[in-house]
Short mmCIF file of C-alpha atoms in Angstrom, two decimals:
data_model
loop_
_atom_site.label_atom_id
_atom_site.label_comp_id
_atom_site.label_asym_id
_atom_site.label_seq_id
_atom_site.Cartn_x
_atom_site.Cartn_y
_atom_site.Cartn_z
CA MET A 21 61.49 94.51 267.50
CA SER A 22 59.93 91.19 268.43
CA ARG A 23 60.30 90.06 264.82
CA GLY A 24 63.97 90.99 264.99
CA ARG A 25 64.39 88.94 268.16
CA ALA A 26 62.62 85.97 266.60
CA GLY A 27 64.69 86.31 263.43
CA GLY A 28 67.92 86.39 265.44
CA ALA A 29 66.88 83.32 267.42
CA ARG A 30 65.96 81.45 264.24
CA GLY A 31 69.27 82.45 262.66
CA THR A 32 71.20 81.20 265.68
CA ARG A 33 69.26 77.93 265.64
CA ALA A 34 69.85 77.53 261.91
CA GLY A 35 73.58 78.05 262.40
CA GLY A 36 73.65 75.50 265.22
CA CYS A 37 71.75 72.93 263.15
CA LEU A 38 74.15 73.52 260.24
CA PHE A 39 77.21 72.85 262.37
CA LEU A 40 75.56 69.78 263.92
CA GLN A 41 75.20 68.10 260.53
CA PRO A 42 77.35 64.93 260.23
CA PHE A 43 79.70 66.40 257.61
CA CYS A 44 83.33 65.35 257.31
CA PHE A 45 85.53 67.36 259.66
CA HIS A 46 88.15 67.70 256.91
CA ARG A 47 85.51 69.49 254.86
CA TRP A 48 84.76 71.79 257.78
CA GLN A 49 88.51 72.47 258.08
CA LYS A 50 88.67 73.44 254.39
CA ILE A 51 85.68 75.72 254.89
CA PHE A 52 87.26 77.34 257.95
CA LYS A 53 90.50 77.95 256.00
CA SER A 54 88.77 79.61 253.06
CA ARG A 55 89.41 83.29 252.38
CA LEU A 56 85.83 84.30 253.08
CA VAL A 57 85.81 82.61 256.49
CA GLU A 58 89.24 84.05 257.30
CA LEU A 59 87.84 87.50 256.58
CA VAL A 60 84.85 86.78 258.83
CA VAL A 61 87.13 85.43 261.58
CA THR A 62 89.23 88.60 261.39
CA TYR A 63 86.21 90.61 262.50
CA GLY A 64 84.46 87.69 264.20
CA ASN A 65 85.31 88.66 267.78
CA THR A 66 84.08 92.21 267.23
CA PHE A 67 80.87 90.93 265.63
CA PHE A 68 80.32 88.44 268.46
CA VAL A 69 80.84 91.11 271.14
CA VAL A 70 78.41 93.45 269.36
CA LEU A 71 75.86 90.62 269.06
CA ILE A 72 76.16 89.75 272.75
CA VAL A 73 75.80 93.41 273.75
CA ILE A 74 72.65 93.74 271.62
CA LEU A 75 71.13 90.56 273.07
CA VAL A 76 71.97 91.64 276.63
CA LEU A 77 70.29 95.00 275.99
CA LEU A 78 67.22 93.20 274.61
CA VAL A 79 67.08 90.99 277.72
CA ILE A 80 67.36 94.03 279.99
CA ASP A 81 64.64 95.82 278.00
CA ALA A 82 62.35 92.78 278.24
CA VAL A 83 62.91 92.54 282.02
CA ARG A 84 62.15 96.26 282.35
CA GLU A 85 58.91 95.87 280.40
CA ILE A 86 57.87 92.88 282.53
CA ARG A 87 58.46 94.84 285.75
CA LYS A 88 56.59 97.79 284.24
CA TYR A 89 53.39 95.88 283.43
CA ASP A 90 53.58 93.15 286.08
CA ASP A 91 51.85 94.97 288.94
CA VAL A 92 50.06 97.72 287.02
CA THR A 93 46.64 96.27 287.85
CA GLU A 94 47.48 96.42 291.55
CA LYS A 95 48.66 100.03 291.44
CA VAL A 96 45.83 101.31 289.23
CA ASN A 97 42.16 100.41 289.60
CA LEU A 98 41.04 99.23 286.18
CA GLN A 99 37.94 97.26 287.19
CA ASN A 100 35.71 99.63 285.25
CA ASN A 101 37.86 99.40 282.14
CA PRO A 102 38.29 95.74 281.12
CA GLY A 103 39.72 96.78 277.76
CA ALA A 104 42.66 98.45 279.49
CA VAL A 105 43.23 95.34 281.60
CA GLU A 106 43.43 93.19 278.48
CA HIS A 107 45.75 95.75 276.90
CA PHE A 108 48.15 95.62 279.86
CA HIS A 109 48.01 91.82 279.93
CA MET A 110 48.88 91.73 276.24
CA LYS A 111 51.81 94.08 276.84
CA LEU A 112 53.00 91.86 279.71
CA PHE A 113 52.70 88.74 277.57
CA ARG A 114 54.71 90.32 274.75
CA ALA A 115 57.42 91.42 277.19
CA GLN A 116 57.66 87.86 278.56
CA ARG A 117 57.81 86.50 275.02
CA ASN A 118 60.62 88.91 274.15
CA LEU A 119 62.52 87.86 277.27
CA TYR A 120 62.31 84.17 276.30
CA ILE A 121 63.41 84.85 272.71
CA ALA A 122 66.30 87.16 273.66
CA GLY A 123 67.43 84.85 276.46
CA PHE A 124 67.46 81.76 274.24
CA SER A 125 69.24 83.71 271.50
CA LEU A 126 71.92 84.79 273.96
CA LEU A 127 72.45 81.25 275.23
CA LEU A 128 72.44 79.73 271.75
CA SER A 129 75.00 82.32 270.60
CA PHE A 130 77.46 81.10 273.24
CA LEU A 131 76.72 77.47 272.34
CA LEU A 132 77.20 78.17 268.64
CA ARG A 133 80.55 79.87 269.22
CA ARG A 134 81.74 76.98 271.39
CA LEU A 135 80.53 74.45 268.81
CA VAL A 136 82.46 76.15 266.00
CA THR A 137 85.61 76.15 268.15
CA LEU A 138 85.26 72.43 268.94
CA ILE A 139 84.67 71.50 265.29
CA SER A 140 87.74 73.46 264.20
CA GLN A 141 89.89 71.88 266.93
CA GLN A 142 88.66 68.41 266.05
CA ALA A 143 89.40 68.90 262.35
CA THR A 144 92.90 70.17 263.20
CA LEU A 145 93.55 67.16 265.45
CA LEU A 146 92.39 64.78 262.73
CA ALA A 147 94.77 66.39 260.25
CA SER A 148 97.62 66.20 262.79
CA ASN A 149 96.88 62.54 263.46
CA GLU A 150 97.03 61.77 259.74
CA ALA A 151 100.39 63.55 259.45
CA PHE A 152 101.85 61.76 262.50
CA LYS A 153 100.54 58.44 261.22
CA LYS A 154 102.24 58.94 257.85
CA GLN A 155 105.49 59.96 259.55
CA ALA A 156 105.37 56.90 261.79
CA GLU A 157 104.71 54.61 258.83
CA SER A 158 107.57 56.24 256.89
CA ALA A 159 109.99 55.85 259.82
CA SER A 160 108.92 52.23 260.30
CA GLU A 161 109.46 51.46 256.61
CA ALA A 162 112.87 53.16 256.66
CA ALA A 163 113.96 51.17 259.72
CA LYS A 164 112.76 47.95 258.14
CA LYS A 165 114.60 48.81 254.92
CA TYR A 166 117.88 49.51 256.74
CA MET A 167 117.63 46.27 258.69
CA GLU A 168 116.98 44.29 255.51
CA GLU A 169 119.94 45.95 253.78
CA ASN A 170 122.15 45.19 256.77
CA ASP A 171 121.15 41.53 256.73
CA GLN A 172 121.67 41.38 252.96
CA LEU A 173 125.18 42.82 253.26
CA LYS A 174 126.07 40.30 255.94
CA LYS A 175 124.84 37.43 253.78
CA GLU A 176 126.74 38.67 250.72
CA ALA A 177 129.91 39.09 252.75
CA ALA A 178 129.56 35.58 254.18
CA VAL A 179 128.98 34.07 250.72
CA GLY A 180 131.99 35.91 249.28
CA GLY A 181 134.22 34.75 252.09
CA VAL A 182 134.76 38.27 253.28
CA LYS A 183 134.85 38.80 256.99
CA LEU A 184 133.35 42.02 258.00
CA ASP A 185 135.69 44.10 259.93
CA GLY A 186 132.44 45.26 260.90
CA ARG A 187 132.37 46.24 264.49
CA ASP A 188 132.38 49.90 263.46
CA ALA A 189 129.93 49.24 260.64
CA GLU A 190 127.66 47.19 262.89
CA GLU A 191 127.79 49.82 265.60
CA LYS A 192 126.91 52.46 263.04
CA VAL A 193 123.97 50.43 261.77
CA GLU A 194 122.81 49.68 265.30
CA GLU A 195 123.07 53.36 266.17
CA GLU A 196 120.96 54.25 263.13
CA ASN A 197 118.45 51.57 264.11
CA ARG A 198 118.26 52.93 267.65
CA SER A 199 117.79 56.45 266.31
CA LEU A 200 115.02 55.29 263.98
CA LYS A 201 113.34 53.34 266.78
CA ALA A 202 113.54 56.40 269.05
CA ASP A 203 111.98 58.57 266.33
CA LEU A 204 109.29 55.95 265.78
CA LYS A 205 108.53 55.80 269.51
CA LYS A 206 108.36 59.59 269.68
CA LEU A 207 105.94 59.72 266.77
CA LYS A 208 103.78 56.99 268.32
CA ASP A 209 103.69 58.88 271.63
CA GLU A 210 102.66 62.09 269.85
CA LEU A 211 100.02 60.13 267.95
CA ASP A 212 98.62 58.72 271.21
CA ILE A 213 98.50 62.21 272.75
CA ASN A 214 96.64 63.57 269.74
CA LYS A 215 94.22 60.64 269.85
CA GLN A 216 93.42 61.46 273.48
CA LYS A 217 92.88 65.12 272.58
CA LEU A 218 90.67 64.07 269.68
CA GLU A 219 88.55 61.81 271.92
CA LYS A 220 88.16 64.66 274.41
CA ALA A 221 87.11 67.07 271.66
CA GLU A 222 84.63 64.52 270.27
CA ASN A 223 83.09 64.01 273.73
CA GLU A 224 82.76 67.77 274.24
CA ALA A 225 81.22 68.19 270.79
CA LEU A 226 78.74 65.38 271.51
CA ALA A 227 77.77 66.95 274.84
CA MET A 228 77.31 70.34 273.18
CA ARG A 229 75.21 68.73 270.45
CA LYS A 230 72.88 67.07 272.98
CA GLN A 231 72.58 70.31 274.95
CA SER A 232 71.82 72.30 271.80
CA GLU A 233 69.20 69.76 270.69
CA GLY A 234 67.53 69.98 274.11
CA LEU A 235 67.47 73.77 273.97
CA THR A 236 66.07 73.66 270.44
CA LYS A 237 63.21 71.40 271.53
CA GLU A 238 62.47 73.66 274.50
CA TYR A 239 62.51 76.70 272.22
CA ASP A 240 60.08 75.02 269.80
CA ARG A 241 57.78 74.22 272.71
CA LEU A 242 57.84 77.84 273.86
CA LEU A 243 57.08 79.03 270.34
CA GLU A 244 54.05 76.74 270.20
CA GLU A 245 52.84 78.06 273.56
CA HIS A 246 53.43 81.59 272.34
CA ALA A 247 51.36 80.96 269.20
CA LYS A 248 48.49 79.57 271.26
CA LEU A 249 48.60 82.44 273.77
CA GLN A 250 48.90 85.00 270.98
CA ALA A 251 45.81 83.56 269.33
CA ALA A 252 43.97 83.63 272.66
CA VAL A 253 44.96 87.27 273.27
CA ASP A 254 44.33 88.52 269.74
CA GLY A 255 40.96 86.74 269.49
CA PRO A 256 39.00 88.85 272.01
CA THR A 257 40.75 92.01 270.80
CA ASP A 258 39.70 91.40 267.20
CA LYS A 259 36.12 90.79 268.26
CA LYS A 260 35.99 94.07 270.17
CA GLU A 261 37.43 95.98 267.22
CA GLU A 262 34.69 94.49 265.01
#
């Protein structure tokens, strides 16, 4: 069971490190829109709930084991049986180790889910910004083109000696220009809003990345301590068995 906990924690860490890699967000968006990922997302909530329930049960089991072996030496007199004392201490140590692993796995699972959500939102915002930018550029070019055509028509009419009866025509052109300018302003406003959302998503992703890196370092430190303590506990036991 402890190997399963450690494997789950390592898998969660590996997933977090994968999503923290500085890949292009458009590439992540393509990955998230693939058929395989869509199939996973369809059952993703169910899988996540099952995973959380399993991790919570493992945490509860580890807490129960700790409470079981924590005060056993006080309730039972084992002074004449040092082997039993070492056995109970080893059981207590393993229960504490399982609690750390299951607890970190539970926390990293929530962080990983949040990180995936932020990456997907950021990729979507980037795609929306590109679309709004292209629309704004297209509207700006169309407005510029209409204004140039209007000026050209006025020049040609003046050269040909034709007086434009053009109040209606000018009003129509001005109305089109106002409409194009309004559309351009609307697109620019939407682009600014999306930029603000994108900055917010980037800040949240950066904060999550720093938090995940800190938790990963702390987890590595606990694993090193566990290896040292395991060696210290297994050493005397192996000698006695010999």
